[in-house]
Amino acid sequence: MLRAGSTQGGLEWLPALALILLILPCPARAQKRGDGSLSNPNWLPTLVPPGARYAGSKACAQCHPSEAAAQALTPMARALESPGDCSVLREHPTMTFTNGPYVYHIRTEADRTMFEVTDGRREIAVPVLWAFGYGVGGVGQTYVFRYGGYYFESQVSFYDGIQRLAITMGHVLYPPESLGRALGNPLSDAAVRKCFGCHATGAVSGDRLELNKMIPGVSCESCHGPGTRHIAAVRSGDLKNLKIFNPGRLPTGGETRFCGSCHRTTAQEKRLGIRGVENVRFQGYRLERSRCYNPKDRRIRCTACHDPHQAVVTRAAYYDAKCLACHARDHGDTLRRAPGCPVAAKNCITCHMPKVEVPGVYHKFTDHFIRIVKPNAPYPS
């Protein structure tokens, strides 16, 4: 049996790192400020200022109790979990998957989870360090561990739609040629920073990964920035210099860029070159494709429909008022309102923002490319 840190029987996959570097986005450059301030209007959740000091959501809740309590229950807040905190692993203590000669097991006992793969003759077993993704009621969950000195993305993931393991999205479907490759994909340093930067709070500072300081999941300070200096300013009565960031004050284009730093923008889609239904997950890019998107119109901004402090509302009727803010049924005030839909006045998104299933993910994503969808029309990549 090969254990974590072993350098035998699996390092023939190392050339794959070059491919990963080509297909993954480069991490955004961090601000060159040493005081952890957020004075830069171009600050993004993935641009953690060096020297940033985080207070934690409990500190935020002292002044913002309702927002902090609701946000803690969202899928974003559980975008990254340790095995001991992971409900998927608790509810599925033994998961198995077979791909050709390879048999995978993910076994959980107490707070320890092992990721195992065997070809019938040899076995690699490594402890799972982190579970990425919201697995219960969400899309799924992928597991990250270390082997041979590298972080790995597991070859198999748990998918909520089928309640079992299957090949991780983006990985090869056919059985790999060696046990080492069957383990999963090794991640470059840049990829690791990108993954933790979007799934955790305060995990990256400058170009450094600081997992000893991070807060798992997307918490208050992921979007509002490190809060220690803000709390000090409030306590001192310095209300003119609160040292905190409010994304809600961004213009629509700025907010798309802000949210899109993790949810992807048109610029990122072009750099990645991902075509077809897989890019339906890039909400910022899809929204920007919409004919009605206007970077200056607040009615089409991300937070016009979604409250980041709350779980995403799945009822189609909820969004009707959002649509009718622009598409009124009457034809008055034509300079500011578009004519209403001649077909229906409710459940607008079921027609104009269709759900698209990504093969191998077992989940239908809402397409944020707002348009008139024609029957049997191909996906507009």
Short mmCIF file of C-alpha atoms in Angstrom, two decimals:
data_model
loop_
_atom_site.label_atom_id
_atom_site.label_comp_id
_atom_site.label_asym_id
_atom_site.label_seq_id
_atom_site.Cartn_x
_atom_site.Cartn_y
_atom_site.Cartn_z
CA MET A 1 0.00 0.00 0.00
CA LEU A 2 1.20 3.50 -0.82
CA ARG A 3 0.53 6.23 1.71
CA ALA A 4 0.50 10.00 1.57
CA GLY A 5 3.88 11.45 0.72
CA SER A 6 5.07 8.36 -1.11
CA THR A 7 7.03 8.93 -4.32
CA GLN A 8 6.54 5.48 -5.75
CA GLY A 9 4.17 4.03 -8.27
CA GLY A 10 2.39 7.16 -9.42
CA LEU A 11 4.52 10.16 -10.36
CA GLU A 12 4.37 9.43 -14.09
CA TRP A 13 1.47 11.91 -14.24
CA LEU A 14 3.67 14.95 -13.52
CA PRO A 15 3.69 16.22 -17.17
CA ALA A 16 -0.04 16.76 -16.74
CA LEU A 17 0.82 19.82 -14.66
CA ALA A 18 1.75 21.69 -17.82
CA LEU A 19 -1.73 21.02 -19.25
CA ILE A 20 -3.40 22.19 -16.05
CA LEU A 21 -1.46 25.45 -16.16
CA LEU A 22 -2.77 26.05 -19.68
CA ILE A 23 -6.43 25.50 -18.91
CA LEU A 24 -6.74 27.16 -15.50
CA PRO A 25 -7.06 30.92 -15.07
CA CYS A 26 -4.14 32.76 -13.55
CA PRO A 27 -4.86 34.12 -10.08
CA ALA A 28 -5.51 37.82 -9.94
CA ARG A 29 -2.61 39.99 -8.85
CA ALA A 30 -2.88 41.09 -5.25
CA GLN A 31 -2.79 44.70 -4.11
CA LYS A 32 0.60 46.02 -3.16
CA ARG A 33 -0.59 47.48 0.13
CA GLY A 34 0.82 46.29 3.40
CA ASP A 35 -1.85 47.64 5.75
CA GLY A 36 -4.72 45.38 4.70
CA SER A 37 -6.86 48.36 3.71
CA LEU A 38 -9.66 48.30 1.16
CA SER A 39 -9.29 51.77 -0.32
CA ASN A 40 -8.81 50.40 -3.83
CA PRO A 41 -12.19 50.54 -5.65
CA ASN A 42 -11.02 47.66 -7.87
CA TRP A 43 -10.71 45.28 -4.92
CA LEU A 44 -12.07 41.78 -5.58
CA PRO A 45 -12.79 38.82 -3.28
CA THR A 46 -9.77 37.06 -4.81
CA LEU A 47 -7.48 40.06 -4.15
CA VAL A 48 -6.75 39.76 -0.45
CA PRO A 49 -4.50 42.64 0.63
CA PRO A 50 -1.23 41.52 2.23
CA GLY A 51 -1.38 42.09 5.96
CA ALA A 52 -5.16 41.64 6.07
CA ARG A 53 -6.58 40.75 9.48
CA TYR A 54 -9.86 38.87 9.64
CA ALA A 55 -12.24 39.06 12.56
CA GLY A 56 -14.54 36.14 11.73
CA SER A 57 -18.30 36.02 11.22
CA LYS A 58 -19.04 35.88 14.94
CA ALA A 59 -17.52 39.33 15.30
CA CYS A 60 -19.59 40.58 12.33
CA ALA A 61 -22.74 39.15 13.93
CA GLN A 62 -22.40 41.44 16.94
CA CYS A 63 -23.60 44.36 14.82
CA HIS A 64 -25.19 42.51 11.90
CA PRO A 65 -26.91 39.52 13.54
CA SER A 66 -29.64 38.81 10.96
CA GLU A 67 -27.33 39.02 7.93
CA ALA A 68 -24.63 36.88 9.55
CA ALA A 69 -27.10 34.23 10.73
CA ALA A 70 -28.81 33.92 7.33
CA GLN A 71 -25.55 33.94 5.38
CA ALA A 72 -24.14 31.09 7.48
CA LEU A 73 -26.91 28.83 6.13
CA THR A 74 -26.21 29.52 2.45
CA PRO A 75 -24.41 27.12 0.10
CA MET A 76 -21.64 29.71 -0.28
CA ALA A 77 -20.93 29.53 3.44
CA ARG A 78 -20.38 25.79 3.01
CA ALA A 79 -18.36 25.96 -0.20
CA LEU A 80 -15.42 24.44 1.68
CA GLU A 81 -15.63 22.04 4.61
CA SER A 82 -13.26 19.93 6.63
CA PRO A 83 -14.14 16.20 6.73
CA GLY A 84 -15.28 16.58 10.34
CA ASP A 85 -17.80 19.28 9.40
CA CYS A 86 -19.01 17.70 6.16
CA SER A 87 -22.61 16.47 6.18
CA VAL A 88 -22.15 14.50 2.93
CA LEU A 89 -19.37 12.43 4.46
CA ARG A 90 -21.34 11.92 7.67
CA GLU A 91 -24.43 10.76 5.79
CA HIS A 92 -22.40 8.59 3.38
CA PRO A 93 -19.64 7.09 5.55
CA THR A 94 -18.69 4.56 2.85
CA MET A 95 -18.86 5.43 -0.85
CA THR A 96 -17.63 3.21 -3.68
CA PHE A 97 -17.10 3.69 -7.40
CA THR A 98 -15.61 1.43 -10.08
CA ASN A 99 -13.97 2.58 -13.31
CA GLY A 100 -12.47 -0.26 -15.31
CA PRO A 101 -9.85 -2.00 -13.14
CA TYR A 102 -9.92 0.74 -10.52
CA VAL A 103 -12.08 0.65 -7.43
CA TYR A 104 -12.49 3.79 -5.33
CA HIS A 105 -13.52 3.98 -1.70
CA ILE A 106 -14.15 7.06 0.40
CA ARG A 107 -14.43 5.96 4.01
CA THR A 108 -15.27 8.18 6.97
CA GLU A 109 -14.74 7.27 10.61
CA ALA A 110 -15.21 9.98 13.24
CA ASP A 111 -13.47 13.09 11.88
CA ARG A 112 -11.13 11.24 9.51
CA THR A 113 -11.88 10.46 5.86
CA MET A 114 -9.66 8.33 3.63
CA PHE A 115 -9.62 8.43 -0.17
CA GLU A 116 -8.57 5.04 -1.53
CA VAL A 117 -8.03 3.65 -5.02
CA THR A 118 -6.87 0.16 -5.94
CA ASP A 119 -6.23 -1.74 -9.17
CA GLY A 120 -6.55 -5.10 -7.40
CA ARG A 121 -2.82 -5.41 -6.84
CA ARG A 122 -1.79 -2.11 -5.28
CA GLU A 123 -3.60 0.57 -3.36
CA ILE A 124 -3.10 4.27 -2.70
CA ALA A 125 -4.76 5.59 0.44
CA VAL A 126 -4.57 9.24 1.51
CA PRO A 127 -6.49 11.32 4.06
CA VAL A 128 -8.98 13.80 2.64
CA LEU A 129 -8.04 17.32 3.71
CA TRP A 130 -10.93 19.35 2.32
CA ALA A 131 -14.33 18.90 0.69
CA PHE A 132 -15.01 21.51 -2.02
CA GLY A 133 -18.58 22.33 -3.00
CA TYR A 134 -22.01 22.23 -1.41
CA GLY A 135 -23.06 18.61 -1.58
CA VAL A 136 -26.47 18.45 0.13
CA GLY A 137 -29.12 20.12 -2.01
CA GLY A 138 -26.46 21.59 -4.25
CA VAL A 139 -24.49 20.28 -7.22
CA GLY A 140 -21.86 18.09 -5.65
CA GLN A 141 -18.60 17.85 -3.78
CA THR A 142 -15.00 17.18 -4.81
CA TYR A 143 -12.24 16.12 -2.43
CA VAL A 144 -8.73 17.50 -2.13
CA PHE A 145 -5.75 15.73 -0.57
CA ARG A 146 -1.97 15.70 -0.80
CA TYR A 147 0.13 12.99 -2.45
CA GLY A 148 3.75 13.02 -3.58
CA GLY A 149 4.14 16.63 -2.45
CA TYR A 150 1.20 17.93 -4.51
CA TYR A 151 -2.39 18.86 -3.84
CA PHE A 152 -4.78 16.63 -5.80
CA GLU A 153 -8.34 17.05 -7.02
CA SER A 154 -10.03 13.66 -6.59
CA GLN A 155 -10.82 11.62 -9.68
CA VAL A 156 -14.33 10.98 -8.37
CA SER A 157 -16.82 13.35 -6.75
CA PHE A 158 -20.12 13.06 -4.93
CA TYR A 159 -23.08 14.34 -6.98
CA ASP A 160 -26.27 15.33 -5.20
CA GLY A 161 -28.43 14.53 -8.24
CA ILE A 162 -27.56 10.82 -8.07
CA GLN A 163 -26.49 10.60 -4.40
CA ARG A 164 -23.32 8.73 -5.24
CA LEU A 165 -19.83 9.04 -6.69
CA ALA A 166 -19.02 9.60 -10.36
CA ILE A 167 -16.09 10.96 -12.37
CA THR A 168 -15.21 14.54 -11.43
CA MET A 169 -16.19 17.12 -14.03
CA GLY A 170 -13.29 17.88 -16.36
CA HIS A 171 -11.49 14.59 -15.67
CA VAL A 172 -11.11 11.82 -18.22
CA LEU A 173 -14.01 9.37 -18.22
CA TYR A 174 -12.12 6.31 -19.39
CA PRO A 175 -9.85 4.35 -17.02
CA PRO A 176 -6.39 5.96 -16.75
CA GLU A 177 -3.30 3.97 -17.70
CA SER A 178 -1.79 3.86 -14.21
CA LEU A 179 -2.73 3.84 -10.56
CA GLY A 180 -1.07 7.20 -10.05
CA ARG A 181 -3.19 8.84 -12.73
CA ALA A 182 -6.30 7.13 -11.39
CA LEU A 183 -5.87 9.04 -8.13
CA GLY A 184 -6.93 12.35 -9.70
CA ASN A 185 -5.46 15.55 -11.10
CA PRO A 186 -2.44 17.21 -9.48
CA LEU A 187 -2.95 20.94 -8.98
CA SER A 188 -0.43 23.66 -9.74
CA ASP A 189 0.28 26.26 -7.06
CA ALA A 190 -1.73 28.80 -9.05
CA ALA A 191 -4.70 26.43 -9.26
CA VAL A 192 -4.58 25.73 -5.53
CA ARG A 193 -4.62 29.44 -4.74
CA LYS A 194 -7.54 29.96 -7.12
CA CYS A 195 -9.54 27.10 -5.61
CA PHE A 196 -9.05 28.16 -2.00
CA GLY A 197 -9.37 31.83 -2.92
CA CYS A 198 -12.94 31.32 -4.14
CA HIS A 199 -14.08 28.63 -1.69
CA ALA A 200 -12.67 30.06 1.54
CA THR A 201 -12.12 33.35 3.34
CA GLY A 202 -8.63 34.70 3.87
CA ALA A 203 -6.89 31.62 2.46
CA VAL A 204 -4.61 33.58 0.14
CA SER A 205 -2.51 36.63 0.93
CA GLY A 206 -0.64 38.11 -2.00
CA ASP A 207 0.81 35.06 -3.75
CA ARG A 208 0.91 32.97 -0.58
CA LEU A 209 -1.45 30.24 0.53
CA GLU A 210 -2.20 30.69 4.23
CA LEU A 211 -4.44 27.80 5.17
CA ASN A 212 -3.54 28.17 8.84
CA LYS A 213 -5.36 31.53 8.84
CA MET A 214 -8.28 30.80 6.54
CA ILE A 215 -11.96 30.57 7.40
CA PRO A 216 -13.57 27.66 5.47
CA GLY A 217 -16.37 28.72 3.15
CA VAL A 218 -17.44 32.09 1.77
CA SER A 219 -18.21 34.19 4.83
CA CYS A 220 -18.99 37.88 5.48
CA GLU A 221 -15.39 38.98 4.98
CA SER A 222 -15.06 37.21 1.64
CA CYS A 223 -17.11 39.98 0.05
CA HIS A 224 -16.77 42.84 2.53
CA GLY A 225 -13.08 42.38 3.20
CA PRO A 226 -11.08 41.81 6.39
CA GLY A 227 -12.99 43.27 9.28
CA THR A 228 -10.57 43.83 12.15
CA ARG A 229 -9.79 47.42 11.20
CA HIS A 230 -13.47 48.07 10.51
CA ILE A 231 -14.45 46.94 13.99
CA ALA A 232 -11.73 49.12 15.49
CA ALA A 233 -12.98 52.11 13.49
CA VAL A 234 -16.57 51.58 14.67
CA ARG A 235 -15.52 51.24 18.29
CA SER A 236 -13.45 54.41 18.08
CA GLY A 237 -16.33 56.33 16.51
CA ASP A 238 -14.48 56.91 13.21
CA LEU A 239 -17.63 56.57 11.12
CA LYS A 240 -16.21 58.54 8.20
CA ASN A 241 -13.49 55.95 7.58
CA LEU A 242 -15.08 52.58 8.27
CA LYS A 243 -12.37 50.58 6.49
CA ILE A 244 -14.79 48.06 5.00
CA PHE A 245 -15.96 47.35 1.47
CA ASN A 246 -19.60 47.43 0.38
CA PRO A 247 -20.07 45.70 -3.01
CA GLY A 248 -23.64 46.99 -3.10
CA ARG A 249 -22.32 50.45 -3.94
CA LEU A 250 -20.59 49.24 -7.09
CA PRO A 251 -22.10 50.10 -10.47
CA THR A 252 -23.67 47.18 -12.30
CA GLY A 253 -20.59 46.52 -14.41
CA GLY A 254 -18.38 46.64 -11.34
CA GLU A 255 -20.63 44.26 -9.46
CA THR A 256 -20.58 41.79 -12.38
CA ARG A 257 -16.79 41.91 -12.30
CA PHE A 258 -16.81 41.54 -8.50
CA CYS A 259 -19.12 38.50 -8.39
CA GLY A 260 -17.60 37.18 -11.61
CA SER A 261 -14.14 36.95 -10.05
CA CYS A 262 -15.37 33.55 -8.88
CA HIS A 263 -18.53 33.06 -10.94
CA ARG A 264 -16.69 33.96 -14.19
CA THR A 265 -16.97 36.89 -16.54
CA THR A 266 -16.74 37.19 -20.32
CA ALA A 267 -13.03 37.92 -20.06
CA GLN A 268 -12.44 34.73 -18.08
CA GLU A 269 -14.54 32.67 -20.48
CA LYS A 270 -12.49 33.90 -23.40
CA ARG A 271 -9.24 33.12 -21.62
CA LEU A 272 -10.39 29.62 -20.66
CA GLY A 273 -11.88 28.91 -24.08
CA ILE A 274 -14.59 26.63 -22.68
CA ARG A 275 -17.34 26.16 -25.26
CA GLY A 276 -20.66 24.38 -25.13
CA VAL A 277 -23.01 23.71 -22.23
CA GLU A 278 -20.18 23.58 -19.67
CA ASN A 279 -19.98 27.37 -19.67
CA VAL A 280 -23.60 27.67 -18.51
CA ARG A 281 -22.02 27.68 -15.03
CA PHE A 282 -20.32 31.01 -15.83
CA GLN A 283 -23.16 33.23 -14.67
CA GLY A 284 -21.36 36.53 -15.19
CA TYR A 285 -20.41 35.65 -18.77
CA ARG A 286 -23.91 34.44 -19.61
CA LEU A 287 -25.54 37.54 -18.12
CA GLU A 288 -23.22 39.82 -20.07
CA ARG A 289 -24.32 38.09 -23.28
CA SER A 290 -27.92 39.14 -22.70
CA ARG A 291 -29.26 41.81 -25.03
CA CYS A 292 -30.77 43.62 -22.05
CA TYR A 293 -27.52 43.70 -20.06
CA ASN A 294 -26.40 47.24 -19.40
CA PRO A 295 -23.37 47.82 -17.12
CA LYS A 296 -24.97 51.10 -15.99
CA ASP A 297 -28.49 49.81 -15.25
CA ARG A 298 -28.96 48.68 -11.65
CA ARG A 299 -32.03 46.63 -12.59
CA ILE A 300 -29.84 44.03 -14.31
CA ARG A 301 -27.15 43.71 -11.63
CA CYS A 302 -26.51 40.41 -9.82
CA THR A 303 -28.00 41.60 -6.54
CA ALA A 304 -31.16 42.82 -8.25
CA CYS A 305 -32.21 39.17 -8.22
CA HIS A 306 -29.99 37.54 -5.60
CA ASP A 307 -29.40 38.53 -2.00
CA PRO A 308 -25.92 37.18 -1.14
CA HIS A 309 -26.95 36.95 2.51
CA GLN A 310 -29.70 34.47 1.66
CA ALA A 311 -29.88 31.10 -0.09
CA VAL A 312 -30.82 31.31 -3.76
CA VAL A 313 -34.59 31.34 -4.24
CA THR A 314 -35.64 28.53 -6.61
CA ARG A 315 -39.31 29.50 -7.13
CA ALA A 316 -39.73 30.89 -10.66
CA ALA A 317 -42.55 33.22 -9.61
CA TYR A 318 -40.24 35.02 -7.19
CA TYR A 319 -38.32 36.54 -10.11
CA ASP A 320 -41.35 37.89 -11.97
CA ALA A 321 -41.17 41.24 -10.20
CA LYS A 322 -37.49 41.45 -11.11
CA CYS A 323 -38.28 40.88 -14.80
CA LEU A 324 -41.20 43.32 -14.76
CA ALA A 325 -38.97 46.06 -13.39
CA CYS A 326 -37.90 46.39 -17.02
CA HIS A 327 -40.49 44.46 -19.02
CA ALA A 328 -43.76 46.11 -17.93
CA ARG A 329 -47.05 44.84 -19.35
CA ASP A 330 -48.13 48.34 -20.26
CA HIS A 331 -46.46 50.40 -22.96
CA GLY A 332 -46.21 53.62 -21.01
CA ASP A 333 -42.91 55.33 -20.33
CA THR A 334 -41.34 53.66 -23.37
CA LEU A 335 -38.01 55.40 -22.83
CA ARG A 336 -37.47 53.47 -19.60
CA ARG A 337 -39.49 50.30 -19.99
CA ALA A 338 -39.49 47.57 -22.59
CA PRO A 339 -42.83 46.13 -23.70
CA GLY A 340 -44.11 43.13 -21.79
CA CYS A 341 -44.05 39.54 -23.03
CA PRO A 342 -47.06 38.81 -25.28
CA VAL A 343 -47.17 35.18 -24.14
CA ALA A 344 -47.35 35.28 -20.34
CA ALA A 345 -47.00 37.56 -17.34
CA LYS A 346 -45.62 35.08 -14.81
CA ASN A 347 -42.87 32.50 -14.38
CA CYS A 348 -40.78 34.48 -16.87
CA ILE A 349 -37.49 32.71 -16.22
CA THR A 350 -38.87 29.30 -17.15
CA CYS A 351 -38.89 30.45 -20.79
CA HIS A 352 -36.28 33.16 -20.94
CA MET A 353 -33.65 31.68 -18.62
CA PRO A 354 -33.93 27.95 -19.29
CA LYS A 355 -32.28 25.30 -17.18
CA VAL A 356 -29.48 23.42 -18.91
CA GLU A 357 -28.07 20.09 -17.80
CA VAL A 358 -24.31 19.69 -18.00
CA PRO A 359 -23.40 16.10 -18.99
CA GLY A 360 -21.81 14.17 -16.17
CA VAL A 361 -22.80 16.69 -13.49
CA TYR A 362 -26.38 15.47 -12.92
CA HIS A 363 -27.65 18.97 -12.33
CA LYS A 364 -29.55 21.57 -14.34
CA PHE A 365 -28.08 25.07 -14.17
CA THR A 366 -30.11 28.21 -14.81
CA ASP A 367 -28.77 29.88 -17.95
CA HIS A 368 -28.27 33.57 -17.16
CA PHE A 369 -28.20 34.44 -20.88
CA ILE A 370 -31.63 36.14 -20.96
CA ARG A 371 -33.18 35.66 -24.39
CA ILE A 372 -36.12 34.38 -26.39
CA VAL A 373 -35.51 30.65 -26.49
CA LYS A 374 -36.68 28.87 -29.59
CA PRO A 375 -37.80 25.21 -29.36
CA ASN A 376 -35.04 22.69 -30.18
CA ALA A 377 -32.54 25.50 -30.74
CA PRO A 378 -28.90 24.53 -30.01
CA TYR A 379 -27.22 25.86 -26.90
CA PRO A 380 -25.84 29.32 -27.73
CA SER A 381 -22.26 28.93 -26.55
#
